[in-house]
């Protein structure tokens, strides 16, 4: 619930941080993963590939930052970006930034 409050205040990066520190419940081991992917999906439009050290902002807005700083699995970030890009293609919205792996 705290993560939801943070996200509603525009602090989505901090919400991810909180969710990453929630211990998964034995009865619902994938609930934390789903919550993290939900936040990533709702803010996928904000993620832009990093373009040099001067492009670093707060909150970090590149997939690389989420993988490097928060240690979110790259596959989760990529999955959310790909879903967002598919949405953009299907609705004719502005093209999303291309998906690039954190390794380059």
mmCIF file of N, CA, C and O in Angstrom:
data_model
loop_
_atom_site.group_PDB
_atom_site.id
_atom_site.type_symbol
_atom_site.label_atom_id
_atom_site.label_comp_id
_atom_site.label_asym_id
_atom_site.label_seq_id
_atom_site.Cartn_x
_atom_site.Cartn_y
_atom_site.Cartn_z
ATOM 1 N N UNK A 1 0.818 -1.184 0.000
ATOM 2 C CA UNK A 1 0.000 0.000 0.000
ATOM 3 C C UNK A 1 0.872 1.263 0.000
ATOM 4 O O UNK A 1 0.528 2.240 -0.642
ATOM 5 N N UNK A 2 1.983 1.231 0.698
ATOM 6 C CA UNK A 2 2.887 2.382 0.719
ATOM 7 C C UNK A 2 3.428 2.655 -0.681
ATOM 8 O O UNK A 2 3.495 3.812 -1.120
ATOM 9 N N UNK A 3 3.767 1.590 -1.401
ATOM 10 C CA UNK A 3 4.265 1.754 -2.766
ATOM 11 C C UNK A 3 3.200 2.405 -3.652
ATOM 12 O O UNK A 3 3.514 3.262 -4.481
ATOM 13 N N UNK A 4 1.956 2.034 -3.471
ATOM 14 C CA UNK A 4 0.864 2.644 -4.247
ATOM 15 C C UNK A 4 0.744 4.130 -3.950
ATOM 16 O O UNK A 4 0.528 4.934 -4.857
ATOM 17 N N UNK A 5 0.881 4.486 -2.686
ATOM 18 C CA UNK A 5 0.807 5.898 -2.314
ATOM 19 C C UNK A 5 1.949 6.689 -2.940
ATOM 20 O O UNK A 5 1.743 7.795 -3.440
ATOM 21 N N UNK A 6 3.139 6.121 -2.914
ATOM 22 C CA UNK A 6 4.283 6.785 -3.542
ATOM 23 C C UNK A 6 4.034 6.983 -5.036
ATOM 24 O O UNK A 6 4.270 8.068 -5.578
ATOM 25 N N UNK A 7 3.560 5.934 -5.684
ATOM 26 C CA UNK A 7 3.319 6.026 -7.124
ATOM 27 C C UNK A 7 2.254 7.086 -7.435
ATOM 28 O O UNK A 7 2.402 7.857 -8.389
ATOM 29 N N UNK A 8 1.200 7.148 -6.629
ATOM 30 C CA UNK A 8 0.155 8.154 -6.861
ATOM 31 C C UNK A 8 0.678 9.574 -6.685
ATOM 32 O O UNK A 8 0.141 10.510 -7.277
ATOM 33 N N UNK A 9 1.736 9.742 -5.906
ATOM 34 C CA UNK A 9 2.352 11.056 -5.715
ATOM 35 C C UNK A 9 3.397 11.355 -6.788
ATOM 36 O O UNK A 9 4.090 12.364 -6.720
ATOM 37 N N UNK A 10 3.541 10.443 -7.763
ATOM 38 C CA UNK A 10 4.503 10.644 -8.835
ATOM 39 C C UNK A 10 5.885 10.102 -8.517
ATOM 40 O O UNK A 10 6.822 10.308 -9.280
ATOM 41 N N UNK A 11 6.015 9.409 -7.419
ATOM 42 C CA UNK A 11 7.302 8.867 -6.997
ATOM 43 C C UNK A 11 7.401 7.389 -7.393
ATOM 44 O O UNK A 11 7.607 6.509 -6.553
ATOM 45 N N UNK A 12 7.263 7.117 -8.684
ATOM 46 C CA UNK A 12 7.226 5.735 -9.160
ATOM 47 C C UNK A 12 8.549 5.014 -8.945
ATOM 48 O O UNK A 12 8.574 3.822 -8.655
ATOM 49 N N UNK A 13 9.662 5.718 -9.055
ATOM 50 C CA UNK A 13 10.968 5.098 -8.850
ATOM 51 C C UNK A 13 11.109 4.656 -7.389
ATOM 52 O O UNK A 13 11.575 3.560 -7.088
ATOM 53 N N UNK A 14 10.664 5.501 -6.477
ATOM 54 C CA UNK A 14 10.703 5.165 -5.065
ATOM 55 C C UNK A 14 9.757 4.015 -4.753
ATOM 56 O O UNK A 14 10.043 3.173 -3.898
ATOM 57 N N UNK A 15 8.617 3.967 -5.452
ATOM 58 C CA UNK A 15 7.687 2.844 -5.279
ATOM 59 C C UNK A 15 8.352 1.529 -5.680
ATOM 60 O O UNK A 15 8.178 0.509 -5.004
ATOM 61 N N UNK A 16 9.126 1.560 -6.760
ATOM 62 C CA UNK A 16 9.862 0.354 -7.160
ATOM 63 C C UNK A 16 10.849 -0.052 -6.068
ATOM 64 O O UNK A 16 10.975 -1.240 -5.744
ATOM 65 N N UNK A 17 11.533 0.918 -5.504
ATOM 66 C CA UNK A 17 12.488 0.640 -4.434
ATOM 67 C C UNK A 17 11.801 -0.057 -3.264
ATOM 68 O O UNK A 17 12.295 -1.052 -2.731
ATOM 69 N N UNK A 18 10.639 0.449 -2.870
ATOM 70 C CA UNK A 18 9.891 -0.151 -1.760
ATOM 71 C C UNK A 18 9.477 -1.575 -2.114
ATOM 72 O O UNK A 18 9.652 -2.504 -1.316
ATOM 73 N N UNK A 19 8.933 -1.770 -3.307
ATOM 74 C CA UNK A 19 8.484 -3.108 -3.709
ATOM 75 C C UNK A 19 9.626 -4.111 -3.765
ATOM 76 O O UNK A 19 9.439 -5.290 -3.472
ATOM 77 N N UNK A 20 10.795 -3.647 -4.125
ATOM 78 C CA UNK A 20 11.947 -4.538 -4.182
ATOM 79 C C UNK A 20 12.370 -5.018 -2.803
ATOM 80 O O UNK A 20 13.059 -6.027 -2.679
ATOM 81 N N UNK A 21 11.958 -4.314 -1.765
ATOM 82 C CA UNK A 21 12.337 -4.692 -0.405
ATOM 83 C C UNK A 21 11.227 -5.414 0.346
ATOM 84 O O UNK A 21 11.362 -5.703 1.531
ATOM 85 N N UNK A 22 10.140 -5.699 -0.336
ATOM 86 C CA UNK A 22 9.057 -6.476 0.261
ATOM 87 C C UNK A 22 9.402 -7.951 0.097
ATOM 88 O O UNK A 22 9.722 -8.405 -1.002
ATOM 89 N N UNK A 23 9.343 -8.669 1.186
ATOM 90 C CA UNK A 23 9.628 -10.106 1.138
ATOM 91 C C UNK A 23 8.436 -10.817 0.502
ATOM 92 O O UNK A 23 7.299 -10.628 0.948
ATOM 93 N N UNK A 24 8.678 -11.633 -0.531
ATOM 94 C CA UNK A 24 7.569 -12.344 -1.176
ATOM 95 C C UNK A 24 6.852 -13.268 -0.185
ATOM 96 O O UNK A 24 7.490 -13.961 0.602
ATOM 97 N N UNK A 25 5.539 -13.257 -0.223
ATOM 98 C CA UNK A 25 4.738 -14.116 0.654
ATOM 99 C C UNK A 25 4.794 -15.553 0.154
ATOM 100 O O UNK A 25 4.709 -15.789 -1.060
ATOM 101 N N UNK A 26 4.921 -16.509 1.055
ATOM 102 C CA UNK A 26 4.972 -17.912 0.631
ATOM 103 C C UNK A 26 3.713 -18.351 -0.121
ATOM 104 O O UNK A 26 3.784 -19.171 -1.024
ATOM 105 N N UNK A 27 2.567 -17.763 0.229
ATOM 106 C CA UNK A 27 1.320 -18.160 -0.425
ATOM 107 C C UNK A 27 1.144 -17.494 -1.794
ATOM 108 O O UNK A 27 0.324 -17.926 -2.594
ATOM 109 N N UNK A 28 1.901 -16.445 -2.069
ATOM 110 C CA UNK A 28 1.789 -15.735 -3.352
ATOM 111 C C UNK A 28 3.179 -15.261 -3.781
ATOM 112 O O UNK A 28 3.464 -14.067 -3.788
ATOM 113 N N UNK A 29 4.059 -16.195 -4.165
ATOM 114 C CA UNK A 29 5.446 -15.820 -4.449
ATOM 115 C C UNK A 29 5.626 -14.876 -5.637
ATOM 116 O O UNK A 29 6.607 -14.156 -5.711
ATOM 117 N N UNK A 30 4.677 -14.834 -6.558
ATOM 118 C CA UNK A 30 4.826 -13.994 -7.745
ATOM 119 C C UNK A 30 4.114 -12.652 -7.621
ATOM 120 O O UNK A 30 4.125 -11.846 -8.548
ATOM 121 N N UNK A 31 3.512 -12.407 -6.485
ATOM 122 C CA UNK A 31 2.768 -11.163 -6.285
ATOM 123 C C UNK A 31 3.694 -9.948 -6.337
ATOM 124 O O UNK A 31 3.369 -8.932 -6.949
ATOM 125 N N UNK A 32 4.859 -10.034 -5.719
ATOM 126 C CA UNK A 32 5.818 -8.933 -5.742
ATOM 127 C C UNK A 32 6.280 -8.651 -7.168
ATOM 128 O O UNK A 32 6.344 -7.501 -7.601
ATOM 129 N N UNK A 33 6.587 -9.702 -7.917
ATOM 130 C CA UNK A 33 6.999 -9.538 -9.313
ATOM 131 C C UNK A 33 5.903 -8.845 -10.116
ATOM 132 O O UNK A 33 6.176 -7.930 -10.893
ATOM 133 N N UNK A 34 4.665 -9.265 -9.909
ATOM 134 C CA UNK A 34 3.538 -8.655 -10.635
ATOM 135 C C UNK A 34 3.389 -7.180 -10.272
ATOM 136 O O UNK A 34 3.108 -6.349 -11.139
ATOM 137 N N UNK A 35 3.587 -6.848 -9.001
ATOM 138 C CA UNK A 35 3.477 -5.450 -8.575
ATOM 139 C C UNK A 35 4.573 -4.599 -9.211
ATOM 140 O O UNK A 35 4.324 -3.484 -9.677
ATOM 141 N N UNK A 36 5.795 -5.129 -9.251
ATOM 142 C CA UNK A 36 6.914 -4.397 -9.859
ATOM 143 C C UNK A 36 6.666 -4.215 -11.350
ATOM 144 O O UNK A 36 6.839 -3.110 -11.890
ATOM 145 N N UNK A 37 6.246 -5.264 -12.018
ATOM 146 C CA UNK A 37 5.958 -5.158 -13.454
ATOM 147 C C UNK A 37 4.804 -4.195 -13.711
ATOM 148 O O UNK A 37 4.793 -3.492 -14.728
ATOM 149 N N UNK A 38 3.852 -4.131 -12.794
ATOM 150 C CA UNK A 38 2.747 -3.190 -12.935
ATOM 151 C C UNK A 38 3.231 -1.748 -12.921
ATOM 152 O O UNK A 38 2.837 -0.936 -13.752
ATOM 153 N N UNK A 39 4.107 -1.436 -11.974
ATOM 154 C CA UNK A 39 4.671 -0.079 -11.903
ATOM 155 C C UNK A 39 5.490 0.199 -13.159
ATOM 156 O O UNK A 39 5.366 1.263 -13.774
ATOM 157 N N UNK A 40 6.322 -0.756 -13.555
ATOM 158 C CA UNK A 40 7.129 -0.574 -14.770
ATOM 159 C C UNK A 40 6.236 -0.339 -15.984
ATOM 160 O O UNK A 40 6.511 0.537 -16.812
ATOM 161 N N UNK A 41 5.169 -1.118 -16.082
ATOM 162 C CA UNK A 41 4.262 -0.972 -17.224
ATOM 163 C C UNK A 41 3.566 0.374 -17.256
ATOM 164 O O UNK A 41 3.408 0.978 -18.315
ATOM 165 N N UNK A 42 3.160 0.856 -16.097
ATOM 166 C CA UNK A 42 2.474 2.155 -16.047
ATOM 167 C C UNK A 42 3.406 3.319 -16.341
ATOM 168 O O UNK A 42 2.962 4.413 -16.699
ATOM 169 N N UNK A 43 4.711 3.101 -16.206
ATOM 170 C CA UNK A 43 5.665 4.186 -16.427
ATOM 171 C C UNK A 43 6.656 3.876 -17.543
ATOM 172 O O UNK A 43 7.679 4.562 -17.665
ATOM 173 N N UNK A 44 6.335 2.893 -18.366
ATOM 174 C CA UNK A 44 7.226 2.515 -19.474
ATOM 175 C C UNK A 44 7.445 3.677 -20.429
ATOM 176 O O UNK A 44 8.515 3.804 -21.028
ATOM 177 N N UNK A 45 6.454 4.542 -20.575
ATOM 178 C CA UNK A 45 6.595 5.691 -21.476
ATOM 179 C C UNK A 45 7.672 6.667 -21.005
ATOM 180 O O UNK A 45 8.162 7.474 -21.781
ATOM 181 N N UNK A 46 8.062 6.589 -19.755
ATOM 182 C CA UNK A 46 9.089 7.486 -19.217
ATOM 183 C C UNK A 46 10.509 6.973 -19.456
ATOM 184 O O UNK A 46 11.463 7.737 -19.320
ATOM 185 N N UNK A 47 10.627 5.697 -19.763
ATOM 186 C CA UNK A 47 11.949 5.090 -19.888
ATOM 187 C C UNK A 47 12.563 5.398 -21.245
ATOM 188 O O UNK A 47 11.984 5.110 -22.284
ATOM 189 N N UNK A 48 13.720 5.976 -21.217
ATOM 190 C CA UNK A 48 14.475 6.307 -22.430
ATOM 191 C C UNK A 48 15.871 5.738 -22.271
ATOM 192 O O UNK A 48 16.454 5.840 -21.187
ATOM 193 N N UNK A 49 16.428 5.194 -23.333
ATOM 194 C CA UNK A 49 17.807 4.687 -23.230
ATOM 195 C C UNK A 49 18.769 5.801 -22.826
ATOM 196 O O UNK A 49 18.630 6.935 -23.261
ATOM 197 N N UNK A 50 19.718 5.474 -21.971
ATOM 198 C CA UNK A 50 20.712 6.450 -21.525
ATOM 199 C C UNK A 50 21.611 6.843 -22.682
ATOM 200 O O UNK A 50 21.966 6.014 -23.507
ATOM 201 N N UNK A 51 21.961 8.112 -22.746
ATOM 202 C CA UNK A 51 22.839 8.608 -23.808
ATOM 203 C C UNK A 51 23.980 9.395 -23.188
ATOM 204 O O UNK A 51 24.070 10.605 -23.330
ATOM 205 N N UNK A 52 24.833 8.721 -22.467
ATOM 206 C CA UNK A 52 25.979 9.380 -21.853
ATOM 207 C C UNK A 52 25.710 9.782 -20.421
ATOM 208 O O UNK A 52 24.578 9.818 -19.963
ATOM 209 N N UNK A 53 26.768 10.099 -19.724
ATOM 210 C CA UNK A 53 26.671 10.446 -18.303
ATOM 211 C C UNK A 53 25.835 11.699 -18.080
ATOM 212 O O UNK A 53 25.148 11.819 -17.080
ATOM 213 N N UNK A 54 25.873 12.644 -19.017
ATOM 214 C CA UNK A 54 25.112 13.878 -18.841
ATOM 215 C C UNK A 54 23.608 13.642 -18.939
ATOM 216 O O UNK A 54 22.823 14.482 -18.542
ATOM 217 N N UNK A 55 23.206 12.508 -19.472
ATOM 218 C CA UNK A 55 21.786 12.208 -19.602
ATOM 219 C C UNK A 55 21.193 11.658 -18.314
ATOM 220 O O UNK A 55 19.998 11.465 -18.216
ATOM 221 N N UNK A 56 22.005 11.407 -17.305
ATOM 222 C CA UNK A 56 21.514 10.864 -16.038
ATOM 223 C C UNK A 56 20.650 11.901 -15.339
ATOM 224 O O UNK A 56 21.051 13.043 -15.159
ATOM 225 N N UNK A 57 19.467 11.503 -14.966
ATOM 226 C CA UNK A 57 18.533 12.398 -14.301
ATOM 227 C C UNK A 57 17.971 11.705 -13.071
ATOM 228 O O UNK A 57 18.181 10.522 -12.859
ATOM 229 N N UNK A 58 17.238 12.447 -12.271
ATOM 230 C CA UNK A 58 16.530 11.846 -11.158
ATOM 231 C C UNK A 58 15.051 12.129 -11.326
ATOM 232 O O UNK A 58 14.678 13.260 -11.579
ATOM 233 N N UNK A 59 14.187 11.147 -11.243
ATOM 234 C CA UNK A 59 14.570 9.755 -11.048
ATOM 235 C C UNK A 59 15.206 9.194 -12.304
ATOM 236 O O UNK A 59 14.956 9.703 -13.400
ATOM 237 N N UNK A 60 16.018 8.160 -12.157
ATOM 238 C CA UNK A 60 16.620 7.538 -13.341
ATOM 239 C C UNK A 60 15.528 7.135 -14.322
ATOM 240 O O UNK A 60 14.514 6.587 -13.918
ATOM 241 N N UNK A 61 15.749 7.455 -15.572
ATOM 242 C CA UNK A 61 14.702 7.219 -16.556
ATOM 243 C C UNK A 61 15.161 6.331 -17.701
ATOM 244 O O UNK A 61 14.562 6.350 -18.761
ATOM 245 N N UNK A 62 16.191 5.576 -17.486
ATOM 246 C CA UNK A 62 16.605 4.653 -18.543
ATOM 247 C C UNK A 62 16.483 3.225 -18.034
ATOM 248 O O UNK A 62 16.606 2.967 -16.835
ATOM 249 N N UNK A 63 16.220 2.303 -18.945
ATOM 250 C CA UNK A 63 16.177 0.896 -18.550
ATOM 251 C C UNK A 63 17.484 0.461 -17.889
ATOM 252 O O UNK A 63 17.477 -0.321 -16.950
ATOM 253 N N UNK A 64 18.582 1.019 -18.359
ATOM 254 C CA UNK A 64 19.884 0.661 -17.798
ATOM 255 C C UNK A 64 19.972 1.052 -16.327
ATOM 256 O O UNK A 64 20.528 0.328 -15.510
ATOM 257 N N UNK A 65 19.419 2.225 -15.988
ATOM 258 C CA UNK A 65 19.438 2.676 -14.592
ATOM 259 C C UNK A 65 18.647 1.737 -13.692
ATOM 260 O O UNK A 65 19.055 1.450 -12.579
ATOM 261 N N UNK A 66 17.494 1.278 -14.179
ATOM 262 C CA UNK A 66 16.675 0.382 -13.367
ATOM 263 C C UNK A 66 17.388 -0.940 -13.116
ATOM 264 O O UNK A 66 17.325 -1.493 -12.023
ATOM 265 N N UNK A 67 18.093 -1.421 -14.132
ATOM 266 C CA UNK A 67 18.825 -2.685 -13.997
ATOM 267 C C UNK A 67 20.061 -2.483 -13.136
ATOM 268 O O UNK A 67 20.327 -3.275 -12.225
ATOM 269 N N UNK A 68 20.807 -1.420 -13.383
ATOM 270 C CA UNK A 68 22.067 -1.194 -12.662
ATOM 271 C C UNK A 68 21.852 -0.710 -11.228
ATOM 272 O O UNK A 68 22.514 -1.179 -10.305
ATOM 273 N N UNK A 69 20.961 0.237 -11.043
ATOM 274 C CA UNK A 69 20.786 0.863 -9.737
ATOM 275 C C UNK A 69 19.875 0.049 -8.818
ATOM 276 O O UNK A 69 20.230 -0.227 -7.679
ATOM 277 N N UNK A 70 18.706 -0.325 -9.311
ATOM 278 C CA UNK A 70 17.755 -1.047 -8.476
ATOM 279 C C UNK A 70 17.905 -2.563 -8.573
ATOM 280 O O UNK A 70 17.285 -3.281 -7.803
ATOM 281 N N UNK A 71 18.668 -3.010 -9.540
ATOM 282 C CA UNK A 71 18.877 -4.451 -9.748
ATOM 283 C C UNK A 71 17.583 -5.167 -10.141
ATOM 284 O O UNK A 71 17.355 -6.316 -9.794
ATOM 285 N N UNK A 72 16.725 -4.454 -10.871
ATOM 286 C CA UNK A 72 15.522 -5.087 -11.415
ATOM 287 C C UNK A 72 15.978 -5.969 -12.566
ATOM 288 O O UNK A 72 16.779 -5.536 -13.397
ATOM 289 N N UNK A 73 15.481 -7.192 -12.643
ATOM 290 C CA UNK A 73 15.906 -8.064 -13.740
ATOM 291 C C UNK A 73 15.660 -7.406 -15.103
ATOM 292 O O UNK A 73 14.580 -6.867 -15.367
ATOM 293 N N UNK A 74 16.667 -7.459 -15.936
ATOM 294 C CA UNK A 74 16.576 -6.841 -17.260
ATOM 295 C C UNK A 74 15.393 -7.383 -18.056
ATOM 296 O O UNK A 74 14.733 -6.647 -18.788
ATOM 297 N N UNK A 75 15.105 -8.660 -17.885
ATOM 298 C CA UNK A 75 13.988 -9.272 -18.616
ATOM 299 C C UNK A 75 12.656 -8.608 -18.259
ATOM 300 O O UNK A 75 11.796 -8.439 -19.126
ATOM 301 N N UNK A 76 12.477 -8.215 -17.006
ATOM 302 C CA UNK A 76 11.233 -7.556 -16.603
ATOM 303 C C UNK A 76 11.111 -6.188 -17.251
ATOM 304 O O UNK A 76 10.044 -5.816 -17.746
ATOM 305 N N UNK A 77 12.206 -5.434 -17.256
ATOM 306 C CA UNK A 77 12.199 -4.090 -17.848
ATOM 307 C C UNK A 77 11.941 -4.196 -19.349
ATOM 308 O O UNK A 77 11.109 -3.472 -19.907
ATOM 309 N N UNK A 78 12.632 -5.118 -19.998
ATOM 310 C CA UNK A 78 12.468 -5.302 -21.444
ATOM 311 C C UNK A 78 11.046 -5.731 -21.780
ATOM 312 O O UNK A 78 10.441 -5.215 -22.732
ATOM 313 N N UNK A 79 10.494 -6.636 -21.000
ATOM 314 C CA UNK A 79 9.121 -7.101 -21.236
ATOM 315 C C UNK A 79 8.134 -5.942 -21.165
ATOM 316 O O UNK A 79 7.271 -5.792 -22.042
ATOM 317 N N UNK A 80 8.272 -5.096 -20.160
ATOM 318 C CA UNK A 80 7.355 -3.964 -20.011
ATOM 319 C C UNK A 80 7.506 -2.962 -21.145
ATOM 320 O O UNK A 80 6.527 -2.410 -21.636
ATOM 321 N N UNK A 81 8.745 -2.713 -21.569
ATOM 322 C CA UNK A 81 8.973 -1.799 -22.696
ATOM 323 C C UNK A 81 8.382 -2.378 -23.981
ATOM 324 O O UNK A 81 7.789 -1.651 -24.780
ATOM 325 N N UNK A 82 8.538 -3.677 -24.195
ATOM 326 C CA UNK A 82 8.006 -4.298 -25.406
ATOM 327 C C UNK A 82 6.488 -4.256 -25.436
ATOM 328 O O UNK A 82 5.887 -4.017 -26.484
ATOM 329 N N UNK A 83 5.852 -4.458 -24.299
ATOM 330 C CA UNK A 83 4.395 -4.360 -24.224
ATOM 331 C C UNK A 83 3.955 -2.941 -24.548
ATOM 332 O O UNK A 83 3.011 -2.714 -25.313
ATOM 333 N N UNK A 84 4.676 -1.956 -24.005
ATOM 334 C CA UNK A 84 4.343 -0.558 -24.278
ATOM 335 C C UNK A 84 4.535 -0.228 -25.758
ATOM 336 O O UNK A 84 3.698 0.441 -26.365
ATOM 337 N N UNK A 85 5.618 -0.698 -26.348
ATOM 338 C CA UNK A 85 5.849 -0.451 -27.773
ATOM 339 C C UNK A 85 4.767 -1.088 -28.629
ATOM 340 O O UNK A 85 4.323 -0.497 -29.614
ATOM 341 N N UNK A 86 4.328 -2.286 -28.269
ATOM 342 C CA UNK A 86 3.247 -2.944 -29.011
ATOM 343 C C UNK A 86 1.963 -2.130 -28.892
ATOM 344 O O UNK A 86 1.229 -1.956 -29.872
ATOM 345 N N UNK A 87 1.709 -1.605 -27.712
ATOM 346 C CA UNK A 87 0.548 -0.748 -27.508
ATOM 347 C C UNK A 87 0.628 0.482 -28.406
ATOM 348 O O UNK A 87 -0.346 0.868 -29.045
ATOM 349 N N UNK A 88 1.802 1.099 -28.459
ATOM 350 C CA UNK A 88 1.986 2.284 -29.310
ATOM 351 C C UNK A 88 1.744 1.952 -30.772
ATOM 352 O O UNK A 88 1.100 2.721 -31.486
ATOM 353 N N UNK A 89 2.245 0.823 -31.212
ATOM 354 C CA UNK A 89 2.039 0.417 -32.610
ATOM 355 C C UNK A 89 0.568 0.164 -32.895
ATOM 356 O O UNK A 89 0.048 0.568 -33.932
ATOM 357 N N UNK A 90 -0.119 -0.492 -31.977
ATOM 358 C CA UNK A 90 -1.515 -0.861 -32.192
ATOM 359 C C UNK A 90 -2.470 0.318 -32.098
ATOM 360 O O UNK A 90 -3.549 0.277 -32.668
ATOM 361 N N UNK A 91 -2.106 1.353 -31.385
ATOM 362 C CA UNK A 91 -2.993 2.503 -31.230
ATOM 363 C C UNK A 91 -2.569 3.696 -32.076
ATOM 364 O O UNK A 91 -3.243 4.712 -32.080
ATOM 365 N N UNK A 92 -1.425 3.568 -32.760
ATOM 366 C CA UNK A 92 -0.949 4.662 -33.584
ATOM 367 C C UNK A 92 -0.352 5.795 -32.776
ATOM 368 O O UNK A 92 -0.206 6.902 -33.269
ATOM 369 N N UNK A 93 -0.018 5.551 -31.530
ATOM 370 C CA UNK A 93 0.590 6.598 -30.701
ATOM 371 C C UNK A 93 2.018 6.840 -31.136
ATOM 372 O O UNK A 93 2.587 6.093 -31.904
ATOM 373 N N UNK A 94 2.589 7.897 -30.584
ATOM 374 C CA UNK A 94 3.976 8.240 -30.899
ATOM 375 C C UNK A 94 4.885 7.058 -30.623
ATOM 376 O O UNK A 94 4.673 6.312 -29.677
ATOM 377 N N UNK A 95 5.884 6.917 -31.450
ATOM 378 C CA UNK A 95 6.811 5.811 -31.320
ATOM 379 C C UNK A 95 7.577 5.895 -30.009
ATOM 380 O O UNK A 95 8.080 6.935 -29.634
ATOM 381 N N UNK A 96 7.651 4.770 -29.330
ATOM 382 C CA UNK A 96 8.403 4.691 -28.079
ATOM 383 C C UNK A 96 9.888 4.617 -28.397
ATOM 384 O O UNK A 96 10.285 4.260 -29.500
ATOM 385 N N UNK A 97 10.694 4.960 -27.416
ATOM 386 C CA UNK A 97 12.152 4.799 -27.570
ATOM 387 C C UNK A 97 12.453 3.327 -27.774
ATOM 388 O O UNK A 97 11.798 2.478 -27.171
ATOM 389 N N UNK A 98 13.408 2.989 -28.644
ATOM 390 C CA UNK A 98 13.694 1.576 -28.904
ATOM 391 C C UNK A 98 14.197 0.861 -27.667
ATOM 392 O O UNK A 98 14.873 1.465 -26.835
ATOM 393 N N UNK A 99 13.862 -0.415 -27.584
ATOM 394 C CA UNK A 99 14.349 -1.240 -26.479
ATOM 395 C C UNK A 99 15.780 -1.603 -26.752
ATOM 396 O O UNK A 99 16.135 -2.067 -27.833
ATOM 397 N N UNK A 100 16.654 -1.356 -25.773
ATOM 398 C CA UNK A 100 18.060 -1.772 -25.844
ATOM 399 C C UNK A 100 18.381 -2.490 -24.564
ATOM 400 O O UNK A 100 17.880 -2.132 -23.510
ATOM 401 N N UNK A 101 19.235 -3.479 -24.690
ATOM 402 C CA UNK A 101 19.616 -4.202 -23.483
ATOM 403 C C UNK A 101 20.522 -3.317 -22.633
ATOM 404 O O UNK A 101 21.169 -2.409 -23.127
ATOM 405 N N UNK A 102 20.544 -3.612 -21.341
ATOM 406 C CA UNK A 102 21.388 -2.831 -20.430
ATOM 407 C C UNK A 102 22.853 -3.035 -20.723
ATOM 408 O O UNK A 102 23.692 -2.206 -20.391
ATOM 409 N N UNK A 103 23.190 -4.135 -21.360
ATOM 410 C CA UNK A 103 24.600 -4.409 -21.663
ATOM 411 C C UNK A 103 25.069 -3.673 -22.900
ATOM 412 O O UNK A 103 26.233 -3.703 -23.234
ATOM 413 N N UNK A 104 24.179 -2.994 -23.593
ATOM 414 C CA UNK A 104 24.639 -2.183 -24.697
ATOM 415 C C UNK A 104 23.897 -2.460 -25.923
ATOM 416 O O UNK A 104 23.846 -1.923 -26.905
#
